[in-house]
């Protein structure tokens, strides 16, 4: 079911970015949230694997129309000196969702009994529908009075996308995003299994530590946006990835409670901010017209990384009968990503800008 959702998301993220570049992010985001809400509702109503898979496809398609245009929208509203902070604010929504759903969803499931999981999906659908209404009412494509559907803009979208695909900067940043996706999803996927199965933590303690990860992102995540506005996107990305790699190293060893808390804070402080920094880099490099399309293109990279990470790390865990080696692999990948990200600010690695 997760694969259906991820596959549909990756497909629509690319298409959604192009559509948003042509028709404006507001309408694409609103429709995408509506499709997401419908997919969640149908997931709760599903009666078997086939209907649940179809519902997850619909949810993934809707998601793909939301994230890239939402981050790219900021390029129209904020200058280079504010774009990192604005993107970090938007990305903090993921951390807020983690902190909110962590304690709420188990309560809904327990309240609903055998159908509790259905009620949880229905609750998700209701919240998403409400957010879709808010998006349709309050979002604006840009602060100026320029119409989003300018025919000249529409005609240049697909030509501009060809330039993105040929851009060295896009492939360079895409490599960073791929490695981040691989390392990040490995850390998150096996977090509770590592704590409970290998390190003898209780499930309650593991749950609280997972919530602490989201809380750390809310508290510290904005700092990376401010830093990136001052020192550059590449250096800020590298700093974030180094801290995530250090957190993975700690989890790969046999840490006690204090060390695990340190790892959680290190990882959570910037792990959820990185997509916002990537969005800021896209808006800064490719301009507001092609920001959504470029971020949609880069979504393919992180999607592939997120698909390969758990699979290869799972094989490694089976081979060693421990989740320690997967965390060391995650750390290696994140450190490599940090090195590559640090080169983004060097002019010879950037290529030409597309406006």
PDB file of C-alpha atoms in Angstrom, residues 21-290:
ATOM      1  CA  UNK A  21       4.289  26.396 -13.453  1.00  0.00           C
ATOM      2  CA  UNK A  22       1.674  26.777 -16.169  1.00  0.00           C
ATOM      3  CA  UNK A  23      -1.543  27.469 -14.269  1.00  0.00           C
ATOM      4  CA  UNK A  24      -0.260  28.737 -10.943  1.00  0.00           C
ATOM      5  CA  UNK A  25       0.322  26.912  -7.658  1.00  0.00           C
ATOM      6  CA  UNK A  26      -2.920  27.984  -5.965  1.00  0.00           C
ATOM      7  CA  UNK A  27      -5.330  25.979  -8.092  1.00  0.00           C
ATOM      8  CA  UNK A  28      -2.984  22.964  -8.292  1.00  0.00           C
ATOM      9  CA  UNK A  29      -2.429  22.872  -4.536  1.00  0.00           C
ATOM     10  CA  UNK A  30      -6.152  23.185  -3.817  1.00  0.00           C
ATOM     11  CA  UNK A  31      -7.102  20.401  -6.220  1.00  0.00           C
ATOM     12  CA  UNK A  32      -4.258  18.253  -4.913  1.00  0.00           C
ATOM     13  CA  UNK A  33      -5.411  18.577  -1.302  1.00  0.00           C
ATOM     14  CA  UNK A  34      -8.946  17.716  -2.437  1.00  0.00           C
ATOM     15  CA  UNK A  35      -7.707  14.539  -4.153  1.00  0.00           C
ATOM     16  CA  UNK A  36      -5.677  13.678  -1.060  1.00  0.00           C
ATOM     17  CA  UNK A  37      -8.747  14.037   1.138  1.00  0.00           C
ATOM     18  CA  UNK A  38     -10.792  11.866  -1.217  1.00  0.00           C
ATOM     19  CA  UNK A  39      -8.071   9.197  -1.270  1.00  0.00           C
ATOM     20  CA  UNK A  40      -7.915   9.161   2.531  1.00  0.00           C
ATOM     21  CA  UNK A  41     -11.683   8.861   2.785  1.00  0.00           C
ATOM     22  CA  UNK A  42     -11.714   5.959   0.315  1.00  0.00           C
ATOM     23  CA  UNK A  43      -8.862   4.285   2.195  1.00  0.00           C
ATOM     24  CA  UNK A  44     -11.043   4.250   5.287  1.00  0.00           C
ATOM     25  CA  UNK A  45     -13.945   2.845   3.266  1.00  0.00           C
ATOM     26  CA  UNK A  46     -11.908   0.170   1.478  1.00  0.00           C
ATOM     27  CA  UNK A  47     -13.014  -3.457   1.716  1.00  0.00           C
ATOM     28  CA  UNK A  48      -9.913  -5.224   0.436  1.00  0.00           C
ATOM     29  CA  UNK A  49      -6.431  -4.879  -0.996  1.00  0.00           C
ATOM     30  CA  UNK A  50      -7.569  -3.777  -4.468  1.00  0.00           C
ATOM     31  CA  UNK A  51      -9.788  -0.946  -3.257  1.00  0.00           C
ATOM     32  CA  UNK A  52      -7.228   0.141  -0.646  1.00  0.00           C
ATOM     33  CA  UNK A  53      -4.483   0.182  -3.303  1.00  0.00           C
ATOM     34  CA  UNK A  54      -6.627   2.337  -5.600  1.00  0.00           C
ATOM     35  CA  UNK A  55      -7.303   4.718  -2.734  1.00  0.00           C
ATOM     36  CA  UNK A  56      -3.610   4.975  -1.931  1.00  0.00           C
ATOM     37  CA  UNK A  57      -2.874   5.766  -5.578  1.00  0.00           C
ATOM     38  CA  UNK A  58      -5.380   8.618  -5.421  1.00  0.00           C
ATOM     39  CA  UNK A  59      -3.813   9.897  -2.204  1.00  0.00           C
ATOM     40  CA  UNK A  60      -0.348   9.775  -3.751  1.00  0.00           C
ATOM     41  CA  UNK A  61      -1.526  11.656  -6.830  1.00  0.00           C
ATOM     42  CA  UNK A  62      -2.996  14.349  -4.624  1.00  0.00           C
ATOM     43  CA  UNK A  63       0.153  14.597  -2.503  1.00  0.00           C
ATOM     44  CA  UNK A  64       2.244  15.005  -5.635  1.00  0.00           C
ATOM     45  CA  UNK A  65       0.259  18.113  -6.536  1.00  0.00           C
ATOM     46  CA  UNK A  66       0.844  19.764  -3.149  1.00  0.00           C
ATOM     47  CA  UNK A  67       4.407  19.632  -1.822  1.00  0.00           C
ATOM     48  CA  UNK A  68       6.475  20.869  -4.771  1.00  0.00           C
ATOM     49  CA  UNK A  69       4.104  23.721  -5.726  1.00  0.00           C
ATOM     50  CA  UNK A  70       3.791  24.732  -2.051  1.00  0.00           C
ATOM     51  CA  UNK A  71       7.543  25.095  -1.580  1.00  0.00           C
ATOM     52  CA  UNK A  72       7.981  26.671  -5.002  1.00  0.00           C
ATOM     53  CA  UNK A  73       5.238  29.213  -4.243  1.00  0.00           C
ATOM     54  CA  UNK A  74       7.607  30.869  -1.797  1.00  0.00           C
ATOM     55  CA  UNK A  75       9.922  31.926  -4.619  1.00  0.00           C
ATOM     56  CA  UNK A  76       7.219  34.341  -5.759  1.00  0.00           C
ATOM     57  CA  UNK A  77       6.719  35.833  -2.323  1.00  0.00           C
ATOM     58  CA  UNK A  78      10.169  36.121  -0.764  1.00  0.00           C
ATOM     59  CA  UNK A  79      13.564  37.388  -1.836  1.00  0.00           C
ATOM     60  CA  UNK A  80      16.820  35.473  -1.536  1.00  0.00           C
ATOM     61  CA  UNK A  81      17.528  36.856   1.944  1.00  0.00           C
ATOM     62  CA  UNK A  82      14.204  35.525   3.275  1.00  0.00           C
ATOM     63  CA  UNK A  83      13.609  32.444   1.168  1.00  0.00           C
ATOM     64  CA  UNK A  84      15.451  29.987   3.416  1.00  0.00           C
ATOM     65  CA  UNK A  85      13.580  31.044   6.548  1.00  0.00           C
ATOM     66  CA  UNK A  86      10.229  30.978   4.732  1.00  0.00           C
ATOM     67  CA  UNK A  87      10.937  27.490   3.378  1.00  0.00           C
ATOM     68  CA  UNK A  88      11.912  26.272   6.844  1.00  0.00           C
ATOM     69  CA  UNK A  89       8.628  27.598   8.230  1.00  0.00           C
ATOM     70  CA  UNK A  90       6.701  25.641   5.605  1.00  0.00           C
ATOM     71  CA  UNK A  91       8.733  22.483   6.197  1.00  0.00           C
ATOM     72  CA  UNK A  92       8.051  22.702   9.925  1.00  0.00           C
ATOM     73  CA  UNK A  93       4.519  21.630   9.077  1.00  0.00           C
ATOM     74  CA  UNK A  94       5.818  18.070   8.690  1.00  0.00           C
ATOM     75  CA  UNK A  95       7.258  18.183  12.206  1.00  0.00           C
ATOM     76  CA  UNK A  96       4.029  19.655  13.569  1.00  0.00           C
ATOM     77  CA  UNK A  97       2.086  16.828  11.926  1.00  0.00           C
ATOM     78  CA  UNK A  98       4.403  14.259  13.504  1.00  0.00           C
ATOM     79  CA  UNK A  99       3.972  15.756  16.960  1.00  0.00           C
ATOM     80  CA  UNK A 100       0.193  16.010  16.519  1.00  0.00           C
ATOM     81  CA  UNK A 101      -0.613  12.639  14.988  1.00  0.00           C
ATOM     82  CA  UNK A 102       1.734  10.688  17.266  1.00  0.00           C
ATOM     83  CA  UNK A 103      -0.498  10.876  20.363  1.00  0.00           C
ATOM     84  CA  UNK A 104      -3.809  11.498  18.530  1.00  0.00           C
ATOM     85  CA  UNK A 105      -4.051   8.586  16.098  1.00  0.00           C
ATOM     86  CA  UNK A 106      -3.677   5.810  18.730  1.00  0.00           C
ATOM     87  CA  UNK A 107      -6.518   7.419  20.685  1.00  0.00           C
ATOM     88  CA  UNK A 108      -8.765   7.434  17.612  1.00  0.00           C
ATOM     89  CA  UNK A 109      -7.938   3.814  16.828  1.00  0.00           C
ATOM     90  CA  UNK A 110      -8.600   2.746  20.416  1.00  0.00           C
ATOM     91  CA  UNK A 111     -11.886   4.672  20.505  1.00  0.00           C
ATOM     92  CA  UNK A 112     -13.066   3.136  17.232  1.00  0.00           C
ATOM     93  CA  UNK A 113     -12.421  -0.483  18.201  1.00  0.00           C
ATOM     94  CA  UNK A 114     -12.193  -2.845  15.235  1.00  0.00           C
ATOM     95  CA  UNK A 115     -13.015   0.042  12.879  1.00  0.00           C
ATOM     96  CA  UNK A 116     -10.646   2.435  14.601  1.00  0.00           C
ATOM     97  CA  UNK A 117      -8.237   2.447  11.685  1.00  0.00           C
ATOM     98  CA  UNK A 118     -11.100   3.514   9.411  1.00  0.00           C
ATOM     99  CA  UNK A 119     -12.007   6.397  11.719  1.00  0.00           C
ATOM    100  CA  UNK A 120      -8.351   7.497  11.714  1.00  0.00           C
ATOM    101  CA  UNK A 121      -8.379   7.747   7.909  1.00  0.00           C
ATOM    102  CA  UNK A 122     -11.708   9.575   8.020  1.00  0.00           C
ATOM    103  CA  UNK A 123     -10.205  12.055  10.468  1.00  0.00           C
ATOM    104  CA  UNK A 124      -7.266  12.585   8.130  1.00  0.00           C
ATOM    105  CA  UNK A 125      -9.687  13.156   5.251  1.00  0.00           C
ATOM    106  CA  UNK A 126     -11.684  15.731   7.227  1.00  0.00           C
ATOM    107  CA  UNK A 127      -8.566  17.690   8.187  1.00  0.00           C
ATOM    108  CA  UNK A 128      -7.247  17.580   4.616  1.00  0.00           C
ATOM    109  CA  UNK A 129     -10.583  18.753   3.193  1.00  0.00           C
ATOM    110  CA  UNK A 130     -10.619  21.662   5.634  1.00  0.00           C
ATOM    111  CA  UNK A 131      -7.060  22.605   4.660  1.00  0.00           C
ATOM    112  CA  UNK A 132      -8.052  22.426   1.006  1.00  0.00           C
ATOM    113  CA  UNK A 133     -10.805  24.971   1.612  1.00  0.00           C
ATOM    114  CA  UNK A 134      -8.344  27.255   3.414  1.00  0.00           C
ATOM    115  CA  UNK A 135      -5.840  26.907   0.573  1.00  0.00           C
ATOM    116  CA  UNK A 136      -8.442  27.817  -2.028  1.00  0.00           C
ATOM    117  CA  UNK A 137      -9.510  30.898  -0.053  1.00  0.00           C
ATOM    118  CA  UNK A 138      -6.231  32.314   1.187  1.00  0.00           C
ATOM    119  CA  UNK A 139      -3.388  31.224  -1.112  1.00  0.00           C
ATOM    120  CA  UNK A 140      -2.190  33.662  -3.758  1.00  0.00           C
ATOM    121  CA  UNK A 141       0.225  32.840  -6.539  1.00  0.00           C
ATOM    122  CA  UNK A 142       2.237  36.017  -6.066  1.00  0.00           C
ATOM    123  CA  UNK A 143       1.996  39.349  -4.280  1.00  0.00           C
ATOM    124  CA  UNK A 144       1.819  41.329  -7.535  1.00  0.00           C
ATOM    125  CA  UNK A 145      -1.248  41.706  -9.732  1.00  0.00           C
ATOM    126  CA  UNK A 146       0.358  39.775 -12.598  1.00  0.00           C
ATOM    127  CA  UNK A 147      -1.957  37.003 -13.784  1.00  0.00           C
ATOM    128  CA  UNK A 148      -0.698  33.463 -13.213  1.00  0.00           C
ATOM    129  CA  UNK A 149      -1.959  32.283 -16.564  1.00  0.00           C
ATOM    130  CA  UNK A 150       0.078  34.581 -18.800  1.00  0.00           C
ATOM    131  CA  UNK A 151       0.247  32.787 -22.224  1.00  0.00           C
ATOM    132  CA  UNK A 152       3.922  33.679 -22.580  1.00  0.00           C
ATOM    133  CA  UNK A 153       4.596  31.937 -19.269  1.00  0.00           C
ATOM    134  CA  UNK A 154       2.588  28.917 -20.370  1.00  0.00           C
ATOM    135  CA  UNK A 155       4.476  28.646 -23.639  1.00  0.00           C
ATOM    136  CA  UNK A 156       7.844  28.771 -21.897  1.00  0.00           C
ATOM    137  CA  UNK A 157       7.140  26.111 -19.272  1.00  0.00           C
ATOM    138  CA  UNK A 158       8.057  23.028 -21.254  1.00  0.00           C
ATOM    139  CA  UNK A 159      11.050  24.711 -22.878  1.00  0.00           C
ATOM    140  CA  UNK A 160      12.209  25.708 -19.409  1.00  0.00           C
ATOM    141  CA  UNK A 161      11.769  22.164 -18.127  1.00  0.00           C
ATOM    142  CA  UNK A 162      14.132  20.906 -20.807  1.00  0.00           C
ATOM    143  CA  UNK A 163      16.688  23.335 -19.456  1.00  0.00           C
ATOM    144  CA  UNK A 164      16.161  21.967 -15.952  1.00  0.00           C
ATOM    145  CA  UNK A 165      16.786  18.406 -17.090  1.00  0.00           C
ATOM    146  CA  UNK A 166      20.019  19.511 -18.772  1.00  0.00           C
ATOM    147  CA  UNK A 167      21.144  21.626 -15.811  1.00  0.00           C
ATOM    148  CA  UNK A 168      24.235  20.476 -13.897  1.00  0.00           C
ATOM    149  CA  UNK A 169      22.859  22.193 -10.812  1.00  0.00           C
ATOM    150  CA  UNK A 170      19.640  20.139 -10.928  1.00  0.00           C
ATOM    151  CA  UNK A 171      21.527  16.846 -11.172  1.00  0.00           C
ATOM    152  CA  UNK A 172      23.985  17.927  -8.493  1.00  0.00           C
ATOM    153  CA  UNK A 173      21.195  18.909  -6.101  1.00  0.00           C
ATOM    154  CA  UNK A 174      19.270  15.807  -7.133  1.00  0.00           C
ATOM    155  CA  UNK A 175      22.200  13.623  -6.067  1.00  0.00           C
ATOM    156  CA  UNK A 176      22.139  15.297  -2.643  1.00  0.00           C
ATOM    157  CA  UNK A 177      18.385  14.762  -2.441  1.00  0.00           C
ATOM    158  CA  UNK A 178      18.675  11.099  -3.446  1.00  0.00           C
ATOM    159  CA  UNK A 179      21.287  10.353  -0.785  1.00  0.00           C
ATOM    160  CA  UNK A 180      19.314  12.300   1.814  1.00  0.00           C
ATOM    161  CA  UNK A 181      16.180  10.325   0.979  1.00  0.00           C
ATOM    162  CA  UNK A 182      18.095   7.059   1.335  1.00  0.00           C
ATOM    163  CA  UNK A 183      19.674   7.973   4.679  1.00  0.00           C
ATOM    164  CA  UNK A 184      16.692   9.798   6.169  1.00  0.00           C
ATOM    165  CA  UNK A 185      14.108   7.103   5.480  1.00  0.00           C
ATOM    166  CA  UNK A 186      16.440   4.391   6.784  1.00  0.00           C
ATOM    167  CA  UNK A 187      16.848   6.267  10.065  1.00  0.00           C
ATOM    168  CA  UNK A 188      13.103   6.853  10.493  1.00  0.00           C
ATOM    169  CA  UNK A 189      11.887   3.447   9.262  1.00  0.00           C
ATOM    170  CA  UNK A 190      13.986   1.356  11.643  1.00  0.00           C
ATOM    171  CA  UNK A 191      14.061   3.792  14.569  1.00  0.00           C
ATOM    172  CA  UNK A 192      11.611   2.001  16.832  1.00  0.00           C
ATOM    173  CA  UNK A 193      12.842  -1.451  15.811  1.00  0.00           C
ATOM    174  CA  UNK A 194      16.394  -0.464  16.675  1.00  0.00           C
ATOM    175  CA  UNK A 195      15.389   0.873  20.083  1.00  0.00           C
ATOM    176  CA  UNK A 196      12.988  -1.911  21.041  1.00  0.00           C
ATOM    177  CA  UNK A 197      14.528  -4.952  19.343  1.00  0.00           C
ATOM    178  CA  UNK A 198      18.248  -4.216  19.699  1.00  0.00           C
ATOM    179  CA  UNK A 199      18.636  -1.782  22.588  1.00  0.00           C
ATOM    180  CA  UNK A 200      15.869  -3.068  24.902  1.00  0.00           C
ATOM    181  CA  UNK A 201      13.936   0.200  25.120  1.00  0.00           C
ATOM    182  CA  UNK A 202      10.243  -0.037  25.924  1.00  0.00           C
ATOM    183  CA  UNK A 203       7.699   0.756  23.210  1.00  0.00           C
ATOM    184  CA  UNK A 204       6.477   3.689  25.310  1.00  0.00           C
ATOM    185  CA  UNK A 205       9.981   5.161  25.544  1.00  0.00           C
ATOM    186  CA  UNK A 206      10.517   4.666  21.802  1.00  0.00           C
ATOM    187  CA  UNK A 207       7.245   6.446  21.091  1.00  0.00           C
ATOM    188  CA  UNK A 208       8.173   9.437  23.237  1.00  0.00           C
ATOM    189  CA  UNK A 209      11.590   9.646  21.609  1.00  0.00           C
ATOM    190  CA  UNK A 210       9.971   9.671  18.176  1.00  0.00           C
ATOM    191  CA  UNK A 211       7.763  12.561  19.295  1.00  0.00           C
ATOM    192  CA  UNK A 212      10.847  14.314  20.655  1.00  0.00           C
ATOM    193  CA  UNK A 213      12.329  14.102  17.176  1.00  0.00           C
ATOM    194  CA  UNK A 214       9.425  16.086  15.782  1.00  0.00           C
ATOM    195  CA  UNK A 215       9.566  18.541  18.682  1.00  0.00           C
ATOM    196  CA  UNK A 216      13.278  19.151  18.022  1.00  0.00           C
ATOM    197  CA  UNK A 217      12.450  19.995  14.427  1.00  0.00           C
ATOM    198  CA  UNK A 218       9.835  22.516  15.530  1.00  0.00           C
ATOM    199  CA  UNK A 219      12.240  24.147  17.988  1.00  0.00           C
ATOM    200  CA  UNK A 220      15.441  24.196  15.935  1.00  0.00           C
ATOM    201  CA  UNK A 221      14.296  23.745  12.341  1.00  0.00           C
ATOM    202  CA  UNK A 222      13.840  27.442  11.598  1.00  0.00           C
ATOM    203  CA  UNK A 223      17.488  28.074  12.442  1.00  0.00           C
ATOM    204  CA  UNK A 224      18.619  26.231   9.312  1.00  0.00           C
ATOM    205  CA  UNK A 225      16.504  28.502   7.149  1.00  0.00           C
ATOM    206  CA  UNK A 226      18.043  31.603   8.735  1.00  0.00           C
ATOM    207  CA  UNK A 227      21.533  30.130   8.393  1.00  0.00           C
ATOM    208  CA  UNK A 228      20.989  29.244   4.741  1.00  0.00           C
ATOM    209  CA  UNK A 229      19.951  32.840   3.985  1.00  0.00           C
ATOM    210  CA  UNK A 230      23.309  33.977   5.385  1.00  0.00           C
ATOM    211  CA  UNK A 231      25.856  31.339   4.359  1.00  0.00           C
ATOM    212  CA  UNK A 232      24.273  29.789   1.251  1.00  0.00           C
ATOM    213  CA  UNK A 233      22.026  26.815   0.555  1.00  0.00           C
ATOM    214  CA  UNK A 234      24.834  24.336  -0.066  1.00  0.00           C
ATOM    215  CA  UNK A 235      26.643  25.005   3.192  1.00  0.00           C
ATOM    216  CA  UNK A 236      23.392  24.919   5.163  1.00  0.00           C
ATOM    217  CA  UNK A 237      22.434  21.625   3.524  1.00  0.00           C
ATOM    218  CA  UNK A 238      25.869  20.221   4.349  1.00  0.00           C
ATOM    219  CA  UNK A 239      25.584  21.265   8.006  1.00  0.00           C
ATOM    220  CA  UNK A 240      22.157  19.659   8.287  1.00  0.00           C
ATOM    221  CA  UNK A 241      23.349  16.417   6.720  1.00  0.00           C
ATOM    222  CA  UNK A 242      26.437  16.212   8.933  1.00  0.00           C
ATOM    223  CA  UNK A 243      24.271  16.405  12.054  1.00  0.00           C
ATOM    224  CA  UNK A 244      21.929  13.739  10.683  1.00  0.00           C
ATOM    225  CA  UNK A 245      24.901  11.530   9.878  1.00  0.00           C
ATOM    226  CA  UNK A 246      26.264  11.976  13.405  1.00  0.00           C
ATOM    227  CA  UNK A 247      22.860  10.967  14.798  1.00  0.00           C
ATOM    228  CA  UNK A 248      22.901   7.810  12.654  1.00  0.00           C
ATOM    229  CA  UNK A 249      26.389   6.922  13.928  1.00  0.00           C
ATOM    230  CA  UNK A 250      25.169   7.157  17.528  1.00  0.00           C
ATOM    231  CA  UNK A 251      22.209   4.872  16.793  1.00  0.00           C
ATOM    232  CA  UNK A 252      24.515   2.473  14.964  1.00  0.00           C
ATOM    233  CA  UNK A 253      26.529   1.931  18.144  1.00  0.00           C
ATOM    234  CA  UNK A 254      25.000   0.651  21.375  1.00  0.00           C
ATOM    235  CA  UNK A 255      24.019   3.919  23.051  1.00  0.00           C
ATOM    236  CA  UNK A 256      22.345   4.506  26.390  1.00  0.00           C
ATOM    237  CA  UNK A 257      19.378   6.776  26.972  1.00  0.00           C
ATOM    238  CA  UNK A 258      21.394  10.019  27.108  1.00  0.00           C
ATOM    239  CA  UNK A 259      23.166   9.274  23.818  1.00  0.00           C
ATOM    240  CA  UNK A 260      19.876   8.329  22.147  1.00  0.00           C
ATOM    241  CA  UNK A 261      18.318  11.621  23.263  1.00  0.00           C
ATOM    242  CA  UNK A 262      21.288  13.481  21.780  1.00  0.00           C
ATOM    243  CA  UNK A 263      20.880  11.566  18.517  1.00  0.00           C
ATOM    244  CA  UNK A 264      17.161  12.340  18.414  1.00  0.00           C
ATOM    245  CA  UNK A 265      17.788  16.059  18.906  1.00  0.00           C
ATOM    246  CA  UNK A 266      20.563  16.126  16.299  1.00  0.00           C
ATOM    247  CA  UNK A 267      18.488  14.296  13.722  1.00  0.00           C
ATOM    248  CA  UNK A 268      15.210  16.047  14.422  1.00  0.00           C
ATOM    249  CA  UNK A 269      16.715  19.529  14.521  1.00  0.00           C
ATOM    250  CA  UNK A 270      17.249  19.645  10.773  1.00  0.00           C
ATOM    251  CA  UNK A 271      15.984  16.438   9.226  1.00  0.00           C
ATOM    252  CA  UNK A 272      12.568  17.819   8.342  1.00  0.00           C
ATOM    253  CA  UNK A 273      13.936  21.202   7.227  1.00  0.00           C
ATOM    254  CA  UNK A 274      16.037  19.861   4.373  1.00  0.00           C
ATOM    255  CA  UNK A 275      13.232  19.642   1.758  1.00  0.00           C
ATOM    256  CA  UNK A 276      12.508  23.309   2.465  1.00  0.00           C
ATOM    257  CA  UNK A 277      16.152  24.196   1.878  1.00  0.00           C
ATOM    258  CA  UNK A 278      16.068  22.261  -1.391  1.00  0.00           C
ATOM    259  CA  UNK A 279      12.929  24.165  -2.366  1.00  0.00           C
ATOM    260  CA  UNK A 280      14.668  27.452  -1.562  1.00  0.00           C
ATOM    261  CA  UNK A 281      17.645  26.426  -3.700  1.00  0.00           C
ATOM    262  CA  UNK A 282      15.316  25.625  -6.602  1.00  0.00           C
ATOM    263  CA  UNK A 283      13.479  28.927  -6.317  1.00  0.00           C
ATOM    264  CA  UNK A 284      16.722  30.863  -6.080  1.00  0.00           C
ATOM    265  CA  UNK A 285      18.416  29.095  -8.980  1.00  0.00           C
ATOM    266  CA  UNK A 286      15.580  28.495 -11.451  1.00  0.00           C
ATOM    267  CA  UNK A 287      13.341  31.448 -10.648  1.00  0.00           C
ATOM    268  CA  UNK A 288       9.701  31.616  -9.617  1.00  0.00           C
ATOM    269  CA  UNK A 289       8.317  30.420 -12.967  1.00  0.00           C
ATOM    270  CA  UNK A 290      10.181  27.118 -12.987  1.00  0.00           C
TER     271      UNK A 290
END
